[in-house]
C-alpha positions as a Markdown table, in Angstrom:
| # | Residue | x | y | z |
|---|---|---|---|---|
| 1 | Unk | -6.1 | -9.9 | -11.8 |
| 2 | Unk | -4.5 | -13.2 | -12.9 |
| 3 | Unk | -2.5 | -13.1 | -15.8 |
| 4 | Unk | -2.3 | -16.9 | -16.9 |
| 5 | Unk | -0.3 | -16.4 | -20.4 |
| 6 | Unk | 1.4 | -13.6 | -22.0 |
| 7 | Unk | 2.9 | -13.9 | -25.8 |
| 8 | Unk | 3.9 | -10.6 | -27.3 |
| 9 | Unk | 5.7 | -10.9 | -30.5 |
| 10 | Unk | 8.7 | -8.2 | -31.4 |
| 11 | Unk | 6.2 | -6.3 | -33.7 |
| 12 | Unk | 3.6 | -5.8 | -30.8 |
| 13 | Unk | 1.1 | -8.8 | -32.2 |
| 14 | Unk | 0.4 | -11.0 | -29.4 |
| 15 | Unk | -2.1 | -13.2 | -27.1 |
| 16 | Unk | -3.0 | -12.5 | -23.4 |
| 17 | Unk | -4.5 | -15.0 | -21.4 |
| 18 | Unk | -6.8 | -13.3 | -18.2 |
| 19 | Unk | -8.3 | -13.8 | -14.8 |
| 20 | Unk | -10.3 | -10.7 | -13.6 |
| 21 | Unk | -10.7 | -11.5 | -9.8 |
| 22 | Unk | -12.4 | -8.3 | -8.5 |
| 23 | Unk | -14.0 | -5.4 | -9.6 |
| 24 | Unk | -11.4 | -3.0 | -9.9 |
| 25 | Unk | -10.3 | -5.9 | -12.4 |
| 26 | Unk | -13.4 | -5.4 | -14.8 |
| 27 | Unk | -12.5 | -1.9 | -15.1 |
| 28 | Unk | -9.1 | -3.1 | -16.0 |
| 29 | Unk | -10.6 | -5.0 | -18.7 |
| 30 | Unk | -12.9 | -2.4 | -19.8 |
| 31 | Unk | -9.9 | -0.3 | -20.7 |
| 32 | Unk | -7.9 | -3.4 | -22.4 |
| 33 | Unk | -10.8 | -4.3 | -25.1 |
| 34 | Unk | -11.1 | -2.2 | -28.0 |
| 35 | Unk | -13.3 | -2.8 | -31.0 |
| 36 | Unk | -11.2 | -4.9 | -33.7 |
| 37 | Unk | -9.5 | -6.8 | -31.1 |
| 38 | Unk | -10.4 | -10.7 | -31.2 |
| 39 | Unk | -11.9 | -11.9 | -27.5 |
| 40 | Unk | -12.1 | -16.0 | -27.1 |
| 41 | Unk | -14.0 | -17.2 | -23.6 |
| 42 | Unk | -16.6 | -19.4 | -22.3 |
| 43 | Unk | -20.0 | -18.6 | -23.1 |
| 44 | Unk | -23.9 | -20.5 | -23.8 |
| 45 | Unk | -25.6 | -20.4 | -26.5 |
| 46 | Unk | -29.2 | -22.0 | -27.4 |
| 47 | Unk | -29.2 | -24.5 | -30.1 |
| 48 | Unk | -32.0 | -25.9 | -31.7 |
| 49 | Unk | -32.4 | -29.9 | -31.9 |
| 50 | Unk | -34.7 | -31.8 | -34.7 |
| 51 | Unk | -35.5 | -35.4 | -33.7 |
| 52 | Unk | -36.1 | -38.1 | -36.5 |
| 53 | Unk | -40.3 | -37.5 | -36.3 |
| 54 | Unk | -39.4 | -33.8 | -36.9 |
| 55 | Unk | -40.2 | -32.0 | -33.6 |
| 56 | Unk | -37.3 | -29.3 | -32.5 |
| 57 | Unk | -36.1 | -29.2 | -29.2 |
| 58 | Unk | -33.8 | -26.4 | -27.8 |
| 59 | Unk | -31.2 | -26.5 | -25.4 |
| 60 | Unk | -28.8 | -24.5 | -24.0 |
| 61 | Unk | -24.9 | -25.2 | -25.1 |
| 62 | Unk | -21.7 | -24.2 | -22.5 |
| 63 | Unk | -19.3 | -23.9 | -25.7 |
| 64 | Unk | -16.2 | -21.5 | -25.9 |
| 65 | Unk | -16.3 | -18.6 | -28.9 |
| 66 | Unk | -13.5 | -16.3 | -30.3 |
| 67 | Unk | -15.4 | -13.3 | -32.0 |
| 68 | Unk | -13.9 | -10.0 | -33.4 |
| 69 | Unk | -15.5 | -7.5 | -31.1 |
| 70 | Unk | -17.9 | -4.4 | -33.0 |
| 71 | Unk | -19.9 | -3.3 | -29.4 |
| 72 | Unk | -18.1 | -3.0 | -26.1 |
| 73 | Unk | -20.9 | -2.4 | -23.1 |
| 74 | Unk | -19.8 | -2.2 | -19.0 |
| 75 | Unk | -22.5 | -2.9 | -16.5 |
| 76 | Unk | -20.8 | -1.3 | -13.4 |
| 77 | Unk | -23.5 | -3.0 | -11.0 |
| 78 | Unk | -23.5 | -6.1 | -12.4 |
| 79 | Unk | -19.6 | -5.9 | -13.0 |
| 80 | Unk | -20.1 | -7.8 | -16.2 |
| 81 | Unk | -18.5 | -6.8 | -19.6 |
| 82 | Unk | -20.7 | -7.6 | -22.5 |
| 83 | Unk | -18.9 | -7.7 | -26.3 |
| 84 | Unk | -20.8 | -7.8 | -29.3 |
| 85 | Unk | -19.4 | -9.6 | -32.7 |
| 86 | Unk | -19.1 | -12.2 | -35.2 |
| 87 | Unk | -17.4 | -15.6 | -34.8 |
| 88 | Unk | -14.3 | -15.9 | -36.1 |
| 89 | Unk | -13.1 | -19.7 | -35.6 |
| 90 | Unk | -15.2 | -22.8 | -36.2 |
| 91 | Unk | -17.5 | -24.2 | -33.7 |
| 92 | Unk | -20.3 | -26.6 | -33.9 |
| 93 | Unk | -23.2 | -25.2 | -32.6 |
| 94 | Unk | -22.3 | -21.3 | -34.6 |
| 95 | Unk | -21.7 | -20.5 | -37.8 |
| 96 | Unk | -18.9 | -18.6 | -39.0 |
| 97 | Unk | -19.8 | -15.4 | -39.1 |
| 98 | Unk | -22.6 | -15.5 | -36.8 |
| 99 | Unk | -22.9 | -12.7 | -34.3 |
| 100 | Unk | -22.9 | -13.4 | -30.6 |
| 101 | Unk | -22.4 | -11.9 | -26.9 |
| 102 | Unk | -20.2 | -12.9 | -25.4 |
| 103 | Unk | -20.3 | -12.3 | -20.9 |
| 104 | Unk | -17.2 | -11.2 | -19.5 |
| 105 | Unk | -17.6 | -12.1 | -15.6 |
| 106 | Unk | -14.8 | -12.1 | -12.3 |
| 107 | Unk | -13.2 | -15.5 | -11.5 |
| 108 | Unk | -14.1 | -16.8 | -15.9 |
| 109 | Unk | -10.9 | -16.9 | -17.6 |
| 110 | Unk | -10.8 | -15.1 | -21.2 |
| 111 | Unk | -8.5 | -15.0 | -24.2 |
| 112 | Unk | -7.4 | -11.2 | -25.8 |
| 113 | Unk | -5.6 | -10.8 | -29.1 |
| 114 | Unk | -4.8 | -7.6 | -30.6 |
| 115 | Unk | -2.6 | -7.1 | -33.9 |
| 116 | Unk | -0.9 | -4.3 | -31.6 |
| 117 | Unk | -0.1 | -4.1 | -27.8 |
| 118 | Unk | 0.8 | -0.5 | -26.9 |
| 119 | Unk | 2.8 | 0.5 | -23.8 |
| 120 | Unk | -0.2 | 1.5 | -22.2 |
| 121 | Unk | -2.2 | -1.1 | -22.7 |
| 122 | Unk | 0.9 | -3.5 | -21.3 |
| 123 | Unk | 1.6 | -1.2 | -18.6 |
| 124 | Unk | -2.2 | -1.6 | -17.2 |
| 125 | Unk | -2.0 | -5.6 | -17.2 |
| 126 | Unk | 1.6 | -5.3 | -15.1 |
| 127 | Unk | 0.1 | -3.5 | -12.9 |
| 128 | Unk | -3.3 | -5.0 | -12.3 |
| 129 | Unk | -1.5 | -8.3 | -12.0 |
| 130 | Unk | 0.8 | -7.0 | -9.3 |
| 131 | Unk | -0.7 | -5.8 | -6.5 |
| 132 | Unk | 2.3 | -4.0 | -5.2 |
| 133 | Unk | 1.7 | -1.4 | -7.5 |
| 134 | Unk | -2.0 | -0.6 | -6.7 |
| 135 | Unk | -1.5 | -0.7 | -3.1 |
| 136 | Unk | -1.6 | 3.0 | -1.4 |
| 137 | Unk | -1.8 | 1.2 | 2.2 |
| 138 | Unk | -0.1 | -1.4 | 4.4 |
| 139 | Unk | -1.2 | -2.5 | 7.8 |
| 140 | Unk | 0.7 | -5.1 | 10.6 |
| 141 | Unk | -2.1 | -6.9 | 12.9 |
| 142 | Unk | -0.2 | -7.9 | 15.9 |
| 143 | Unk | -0.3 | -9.2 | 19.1 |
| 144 | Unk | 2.5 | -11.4 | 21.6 |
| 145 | Unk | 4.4 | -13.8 | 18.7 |
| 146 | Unk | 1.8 | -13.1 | 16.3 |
| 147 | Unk | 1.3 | -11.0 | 13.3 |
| 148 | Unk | 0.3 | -10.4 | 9.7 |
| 149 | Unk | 1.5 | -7.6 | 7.2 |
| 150 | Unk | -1.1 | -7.0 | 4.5 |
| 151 | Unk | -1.2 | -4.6 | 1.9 |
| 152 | Unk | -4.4 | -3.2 | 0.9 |
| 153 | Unk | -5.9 | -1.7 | -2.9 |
| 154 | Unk | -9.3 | 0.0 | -3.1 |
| 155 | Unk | -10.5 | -3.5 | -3.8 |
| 156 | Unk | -8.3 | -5.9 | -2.5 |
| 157 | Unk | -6.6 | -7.1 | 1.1 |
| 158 | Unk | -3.8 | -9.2 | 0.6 |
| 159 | Unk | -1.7 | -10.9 | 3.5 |
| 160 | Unk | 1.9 | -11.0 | 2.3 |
| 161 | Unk | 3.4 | -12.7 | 5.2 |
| 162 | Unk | 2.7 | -14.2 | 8.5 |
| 163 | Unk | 5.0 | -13.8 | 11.4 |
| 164 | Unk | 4.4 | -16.8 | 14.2 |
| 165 | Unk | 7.1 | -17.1 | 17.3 |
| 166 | Unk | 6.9 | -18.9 | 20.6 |
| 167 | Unk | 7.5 | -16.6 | 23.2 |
| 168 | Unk | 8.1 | -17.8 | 26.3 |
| 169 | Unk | 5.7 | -16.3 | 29.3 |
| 170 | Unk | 7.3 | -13.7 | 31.2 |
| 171 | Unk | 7.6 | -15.5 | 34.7 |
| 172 | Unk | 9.8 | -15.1 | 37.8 |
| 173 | Unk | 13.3 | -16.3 | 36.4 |
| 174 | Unk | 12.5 | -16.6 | 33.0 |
| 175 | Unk | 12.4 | -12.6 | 32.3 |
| 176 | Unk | 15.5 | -12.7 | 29.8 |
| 177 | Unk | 14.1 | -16.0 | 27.9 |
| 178 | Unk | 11.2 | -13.4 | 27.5 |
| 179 | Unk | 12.9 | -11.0 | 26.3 |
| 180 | Unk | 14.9 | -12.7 | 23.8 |
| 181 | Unk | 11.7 | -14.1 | 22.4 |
| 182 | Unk | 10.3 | -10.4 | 21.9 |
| 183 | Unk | 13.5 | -9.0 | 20.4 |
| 184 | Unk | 13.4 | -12.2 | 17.8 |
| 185 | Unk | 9.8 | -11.7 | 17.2 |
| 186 | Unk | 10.2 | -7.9 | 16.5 |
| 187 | Unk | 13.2 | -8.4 | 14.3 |
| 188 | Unk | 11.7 | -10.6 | 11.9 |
| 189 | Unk | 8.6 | -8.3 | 11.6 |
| 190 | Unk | 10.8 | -5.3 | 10.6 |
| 191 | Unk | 12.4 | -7.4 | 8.1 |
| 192 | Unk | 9.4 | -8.3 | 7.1 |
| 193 | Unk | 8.0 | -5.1 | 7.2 |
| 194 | Unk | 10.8 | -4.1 | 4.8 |
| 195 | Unk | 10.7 | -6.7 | 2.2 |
| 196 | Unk | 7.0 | -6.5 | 1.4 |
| 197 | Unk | 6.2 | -2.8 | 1.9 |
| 198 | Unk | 6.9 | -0.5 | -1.0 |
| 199 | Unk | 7.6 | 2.6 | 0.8 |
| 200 | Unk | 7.5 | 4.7 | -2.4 |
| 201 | Unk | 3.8 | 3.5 | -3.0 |
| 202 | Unk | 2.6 | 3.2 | 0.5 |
| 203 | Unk | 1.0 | 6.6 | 1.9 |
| 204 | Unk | -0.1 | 5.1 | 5.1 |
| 205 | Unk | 1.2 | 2.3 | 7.4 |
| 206 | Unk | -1.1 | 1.3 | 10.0 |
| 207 | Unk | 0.2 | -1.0 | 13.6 |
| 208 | Unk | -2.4 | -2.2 | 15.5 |
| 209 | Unk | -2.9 | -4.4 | 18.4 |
| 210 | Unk | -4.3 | -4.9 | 21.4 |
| 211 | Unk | -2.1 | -3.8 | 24.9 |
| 212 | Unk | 1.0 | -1.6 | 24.0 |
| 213 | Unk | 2.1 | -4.1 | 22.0 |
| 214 | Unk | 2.5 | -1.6 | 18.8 |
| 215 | Unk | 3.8 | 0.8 | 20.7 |
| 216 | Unk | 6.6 | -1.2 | 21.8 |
| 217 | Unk | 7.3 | -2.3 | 18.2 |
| 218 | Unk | 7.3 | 0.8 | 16.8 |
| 219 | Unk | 10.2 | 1.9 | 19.4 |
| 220 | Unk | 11.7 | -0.9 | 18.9 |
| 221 | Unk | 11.7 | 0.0 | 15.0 |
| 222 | Unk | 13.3 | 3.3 | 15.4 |
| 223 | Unk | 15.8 | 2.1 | 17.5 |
| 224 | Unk | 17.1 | -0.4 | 15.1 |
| 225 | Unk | 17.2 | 2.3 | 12.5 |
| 226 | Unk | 19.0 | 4.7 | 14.6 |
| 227 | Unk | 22.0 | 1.5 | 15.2 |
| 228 | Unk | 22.1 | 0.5 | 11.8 |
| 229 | Unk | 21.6 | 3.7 | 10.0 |
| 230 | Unk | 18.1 | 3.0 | 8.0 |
| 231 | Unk | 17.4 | 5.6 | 6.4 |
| 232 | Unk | 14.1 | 4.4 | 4.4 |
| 233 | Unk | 12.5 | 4.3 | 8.1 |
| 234 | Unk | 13.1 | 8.1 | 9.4 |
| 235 | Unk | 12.1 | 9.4 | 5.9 |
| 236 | Unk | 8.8 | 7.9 | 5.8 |
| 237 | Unk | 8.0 | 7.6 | 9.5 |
| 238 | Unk | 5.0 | 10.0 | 9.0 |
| 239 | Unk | 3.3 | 7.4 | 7.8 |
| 240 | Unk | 2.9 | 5.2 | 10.6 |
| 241 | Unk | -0.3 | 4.9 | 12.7 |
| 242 | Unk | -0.3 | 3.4 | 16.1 |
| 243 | Unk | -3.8 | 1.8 | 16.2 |
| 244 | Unk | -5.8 | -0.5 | 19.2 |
| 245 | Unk | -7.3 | -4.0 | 17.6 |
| 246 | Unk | -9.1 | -6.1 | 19.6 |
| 247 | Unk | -6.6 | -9.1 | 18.3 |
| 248 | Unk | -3.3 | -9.9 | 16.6 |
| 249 | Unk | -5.8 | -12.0 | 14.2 |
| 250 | Unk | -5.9 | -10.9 | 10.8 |
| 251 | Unk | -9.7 | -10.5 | 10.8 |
| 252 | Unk | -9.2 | -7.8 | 13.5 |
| 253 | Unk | -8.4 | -5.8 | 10.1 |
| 254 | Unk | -12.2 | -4.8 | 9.5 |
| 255 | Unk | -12.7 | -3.3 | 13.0 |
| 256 | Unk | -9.4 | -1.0 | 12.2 |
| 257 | Unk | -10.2 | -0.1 | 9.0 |
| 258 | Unk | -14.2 | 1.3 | 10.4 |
| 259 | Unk | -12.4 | 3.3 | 12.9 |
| 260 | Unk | -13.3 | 6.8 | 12.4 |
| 261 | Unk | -9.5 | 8.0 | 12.7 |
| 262 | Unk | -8.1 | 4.9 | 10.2 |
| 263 | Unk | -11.4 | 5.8 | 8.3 |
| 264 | Unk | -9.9 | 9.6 | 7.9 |
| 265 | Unk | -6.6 | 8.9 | 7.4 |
| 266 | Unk | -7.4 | 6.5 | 4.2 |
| 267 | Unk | -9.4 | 8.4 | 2.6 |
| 268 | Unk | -6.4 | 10.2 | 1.8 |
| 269 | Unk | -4.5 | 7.3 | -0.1 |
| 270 | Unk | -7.6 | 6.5 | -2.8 |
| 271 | Unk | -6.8 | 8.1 | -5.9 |
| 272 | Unk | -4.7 | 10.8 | -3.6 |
| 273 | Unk | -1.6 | 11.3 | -6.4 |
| 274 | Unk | -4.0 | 12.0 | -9.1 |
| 275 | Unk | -6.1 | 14.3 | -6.6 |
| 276 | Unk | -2.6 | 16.3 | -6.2 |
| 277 | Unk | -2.0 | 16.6 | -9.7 |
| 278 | Unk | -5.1 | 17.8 | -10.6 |
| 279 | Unk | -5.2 | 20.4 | -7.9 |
| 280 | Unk | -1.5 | 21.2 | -8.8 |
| 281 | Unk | -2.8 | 22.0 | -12.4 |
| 282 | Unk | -5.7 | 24.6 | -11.4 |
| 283 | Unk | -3.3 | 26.2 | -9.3 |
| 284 | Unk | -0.3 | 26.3 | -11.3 |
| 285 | Unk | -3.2 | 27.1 | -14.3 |
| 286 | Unk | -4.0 | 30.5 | -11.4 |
| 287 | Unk | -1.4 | 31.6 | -10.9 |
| 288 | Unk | 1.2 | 30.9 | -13.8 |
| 289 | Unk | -1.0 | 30.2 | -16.5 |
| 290 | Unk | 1.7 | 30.0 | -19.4 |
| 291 | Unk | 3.1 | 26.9 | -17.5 |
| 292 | Unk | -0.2 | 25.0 | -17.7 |
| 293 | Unk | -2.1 | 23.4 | -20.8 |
| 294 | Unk | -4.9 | 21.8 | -21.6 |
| 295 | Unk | -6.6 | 20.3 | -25.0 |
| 296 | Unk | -4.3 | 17.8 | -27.3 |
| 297 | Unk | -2.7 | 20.5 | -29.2 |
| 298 | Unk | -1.4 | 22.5 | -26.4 |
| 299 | Unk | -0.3 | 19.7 | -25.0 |
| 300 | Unk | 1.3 | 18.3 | -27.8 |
| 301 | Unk | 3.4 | 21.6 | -28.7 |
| 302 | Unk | 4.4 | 21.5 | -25.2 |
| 303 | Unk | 5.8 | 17.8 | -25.6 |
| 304 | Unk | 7.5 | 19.1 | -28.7 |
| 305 | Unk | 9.4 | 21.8 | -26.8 |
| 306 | Unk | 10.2 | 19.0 | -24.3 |
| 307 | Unk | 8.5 | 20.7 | -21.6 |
| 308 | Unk | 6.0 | 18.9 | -19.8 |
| 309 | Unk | 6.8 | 17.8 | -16.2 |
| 310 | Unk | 3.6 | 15.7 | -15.7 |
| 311 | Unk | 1.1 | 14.6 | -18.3 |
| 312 | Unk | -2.2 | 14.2 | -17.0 |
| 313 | Unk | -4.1 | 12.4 | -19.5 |
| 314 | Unk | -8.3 | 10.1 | -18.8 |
| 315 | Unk | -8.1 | 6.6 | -19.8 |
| 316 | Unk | -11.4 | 7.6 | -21.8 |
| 317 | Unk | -9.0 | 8.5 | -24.5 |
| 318 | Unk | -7.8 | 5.4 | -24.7 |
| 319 | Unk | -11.0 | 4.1 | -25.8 |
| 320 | Unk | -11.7 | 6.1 | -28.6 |
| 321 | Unk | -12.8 | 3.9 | -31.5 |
| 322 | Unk | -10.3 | 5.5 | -33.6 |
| 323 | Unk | -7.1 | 3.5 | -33.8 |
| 324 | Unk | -5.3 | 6.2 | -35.0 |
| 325 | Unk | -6.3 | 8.8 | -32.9 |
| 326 | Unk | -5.7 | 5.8 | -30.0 |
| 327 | Unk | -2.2 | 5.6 | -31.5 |
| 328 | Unk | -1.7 | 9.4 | -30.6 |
| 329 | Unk | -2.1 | 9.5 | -27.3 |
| 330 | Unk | -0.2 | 6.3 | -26.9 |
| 331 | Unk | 2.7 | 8.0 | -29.1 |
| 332 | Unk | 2.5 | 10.9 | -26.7 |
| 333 | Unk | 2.5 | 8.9 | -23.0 |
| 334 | Unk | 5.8 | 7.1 | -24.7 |
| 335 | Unk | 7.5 | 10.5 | -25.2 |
| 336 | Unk | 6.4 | 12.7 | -22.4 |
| 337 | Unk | 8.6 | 9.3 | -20.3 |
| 338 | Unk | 11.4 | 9.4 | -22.5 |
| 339 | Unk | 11.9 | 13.5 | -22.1 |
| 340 | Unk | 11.5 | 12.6 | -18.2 |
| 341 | Unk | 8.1 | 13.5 | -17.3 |
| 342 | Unk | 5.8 | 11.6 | -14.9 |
| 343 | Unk | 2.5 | 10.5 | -16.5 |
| 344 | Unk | -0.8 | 10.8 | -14.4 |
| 345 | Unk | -3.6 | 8.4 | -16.2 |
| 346 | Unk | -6.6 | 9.0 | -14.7 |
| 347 | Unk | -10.1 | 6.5 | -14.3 |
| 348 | Unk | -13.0 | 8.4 | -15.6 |
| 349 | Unk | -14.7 | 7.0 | -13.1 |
| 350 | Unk | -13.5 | 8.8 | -10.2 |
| 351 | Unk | -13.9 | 12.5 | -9.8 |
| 352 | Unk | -10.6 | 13.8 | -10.4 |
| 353 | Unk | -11.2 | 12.0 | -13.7 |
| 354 | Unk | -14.3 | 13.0 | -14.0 |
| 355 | Unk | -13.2 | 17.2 | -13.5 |
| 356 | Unk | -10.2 | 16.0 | -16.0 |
| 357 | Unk | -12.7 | 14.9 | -18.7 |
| 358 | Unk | -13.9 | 18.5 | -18.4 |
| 359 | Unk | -10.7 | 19.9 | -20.0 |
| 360 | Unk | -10.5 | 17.5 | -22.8 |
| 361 | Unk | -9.6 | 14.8 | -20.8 |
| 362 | Unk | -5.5 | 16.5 | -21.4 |
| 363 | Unk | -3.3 | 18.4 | -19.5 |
| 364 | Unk | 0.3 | 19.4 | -18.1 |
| 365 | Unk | 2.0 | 21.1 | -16.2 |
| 366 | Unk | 5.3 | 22.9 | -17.9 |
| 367 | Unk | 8.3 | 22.6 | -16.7 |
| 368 | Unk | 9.1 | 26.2 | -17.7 |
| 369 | Unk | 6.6 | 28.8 | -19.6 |
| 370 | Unk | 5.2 | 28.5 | -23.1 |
| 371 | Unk | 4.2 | 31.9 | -23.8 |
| 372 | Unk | 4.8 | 31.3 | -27.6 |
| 373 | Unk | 2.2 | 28.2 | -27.7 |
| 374 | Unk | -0.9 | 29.6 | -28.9 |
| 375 | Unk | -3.2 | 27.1 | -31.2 |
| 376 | Unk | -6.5 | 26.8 | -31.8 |
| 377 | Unk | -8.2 | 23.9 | -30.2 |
| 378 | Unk | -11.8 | 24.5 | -30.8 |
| 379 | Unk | -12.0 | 21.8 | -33.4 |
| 380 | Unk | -10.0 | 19.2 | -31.4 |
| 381 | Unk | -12.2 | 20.0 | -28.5 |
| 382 | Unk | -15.5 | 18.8 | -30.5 |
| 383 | Unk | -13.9 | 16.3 | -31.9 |
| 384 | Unk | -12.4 | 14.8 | -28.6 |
| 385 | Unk | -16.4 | 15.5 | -27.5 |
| 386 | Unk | -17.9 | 13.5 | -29.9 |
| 387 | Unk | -14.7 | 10.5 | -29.6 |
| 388 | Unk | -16.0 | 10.6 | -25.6 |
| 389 | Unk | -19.8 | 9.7 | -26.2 |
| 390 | Unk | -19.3 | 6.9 | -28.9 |
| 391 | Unk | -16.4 | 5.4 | -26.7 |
| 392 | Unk | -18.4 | 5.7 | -23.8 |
């Protein structure tokens, strides 16, 4: 996602001014837009002409519209967001008032304004506008004096820098020039490698190449962490995979990424946190259950006690056509962070979010037992029901 322009004002009411660039972006999107909310892009509409000896003529208008959004519709296969509303500003070819559809598509830039930006709302634009903090998996393509580092999303392959040095050939004579050229070429990837990989975010690093090249590297990598102490390396050297590539070229990425083993190890990284958490709850929910709750109540009283260590919590809730009810599970993502806990907000459209929506679409897990929390939930559960279908 591009974010072209961003003005919040101190009491929340602001302007943000969007690029979605690839389908994980629409999602992004999806979640941003709520009804209320005023939406200005680029859009056609047919006009009808009259000529002086009465005969109409249509045609079809590129114009740009700013409506106040009533219907919010996501084709997934098309990846095109659809909002229904009137028109708000004045435009020559529709009247105020006048309702219209507007197209939300990737690479067309669009204008949101909301009376109130919430944290979570804010939080999703940082971080589908920096990939850094969507990317679960880094790779280095490399060969003799060449290679990229490239981060990679569920969506999205980004090269975030290119290392190129002249190495000189390894001849009779000339073995130390050699040498030096290697041991320059190594040390600017490692820097590399540590500048642009977020080693908290990253669950897999892959090295490949063709040769031994990457296995020479990677020595080389541990041997400059044992001589100048970095730590960051030895704790997170389980990550590393030593891969063969047919080139040091970045398009050698695609055959790495379809190798069965690369192929089993990422499958791991997508969504993998949220997998944890869930799976933490159901056990945790086994075998201690007065340290794990589900349904808003619950939850709630648990936040109240300042107990929960993680929230897990469906952006489907987020949604809800309720701005109120919105405003409560905002209210209750802000203070689960300030008492210390990790929040967990999971896509409905995975299957950990999916298997979340189940349970209300809410649930923690305590930092200590709650044995005293006992509330009834059976109303909020039908109404958090019936909130789900209309927001989805």
């Amino acid at each position: 996602m591009k974010l072209i322009r961003k003005d919040i004002e101190k009491d929340g009411k602001g302007v943000v001014e969007l690029v979605p660039e690839e389908s994980e972006d629409m999602w992004h999107v999806y979640n941003l837009i709520a009804t209320g909310d005023n939406v200005r892009a680029s859009t056609v509409r047919k006009v009808q002409n009259e000529s002086s000896t009465g005969s109409t003529s249509s045609n079809r208008i590129r114009t740009k519209l700013t409506i106040c959004v009533e219907n919010i519709d996501f084709d997934t296969q098309a990846c095109v967001l659809r909002l229904k509303g009137r028109n708000i500003e004045e435009n020559q070819y529709v009247k105020m008032g006048a309702y219209h559809t507007l197209d939300l598509e990737l690479n067309r830039k669009f204008t949101l304004f909301k009376d109130e930006w919430d944290s979570v709302s804010l939080e999703r634009i940082d971080s589908a506008c920096d990939v850094t903090k969507t990317a679960d998996a880094a790779a280095i393509i490399m060969q003799e004096g060449l290679a990229y580092i490239c981060l990679i999303t569920p969506n999205l392959t980004i090269t975030r820098a290119k290392i190129d040095v002249n190495i000189p050939k390894k001849r009779k004579g000339n073995v130390n020039q050699h040498e030096k050229g290697l041991l320059k070429f190594y040390e600017l990837l490692m820097q590399g490698l540590l500048r642009h990989v977020n080693f908290d975010l990253v669950k897999v690093i892959l090295i490949a190449s063709p040769g031994f090249v990457r296995d020479q590297f990677f020595e080389y990598l541990y041997q400059e962490a044992v001589k100048n102490d970095i730590k960051l390396l030895f704790e997170n050297k389980s990550k590393f995979l030593l891969v063969h590539s047919s080139s040091g070229f970045k398009h050698s990425l695609k055959e790495v990424l379809a190798s069965p083993a690369v192929m089993a190890k990422m499958s791991d990284t997508k969504a993998l946190s949220e997998v944890k958490a869930l799976e933490n709850f159901y056990s945790t929910l086994m075998a201690d259950p007065e340290k794990a709750f589900y349904g808003v109540k619950h939850v709630e009283k648990a936040n109240e006690n300042e107990a929960i260590e993680t929230l897990l919590i469906s952006d489907h809730l987020f949604r809800c056509n309720d701005v109120n009810e919105r405003k409560r599970y905002v209210k209750l993502v802000d203070s689960v962070k300030e008492n210390g806990g990790e929040v967990r907000i999971f896509s409905s459209m995975h299957v950990s979010g999916e298997q979340l929506k189940n349970l209300s679409g809410i649930a923690a897990i305590l930092r200590f037992p709650l044995p005293d929390a006992d509330c009834d939930d059976s109303d909020e559960d039908e109404k958090e029901k019936s909130e789900a279908s209309a927001a989805d």
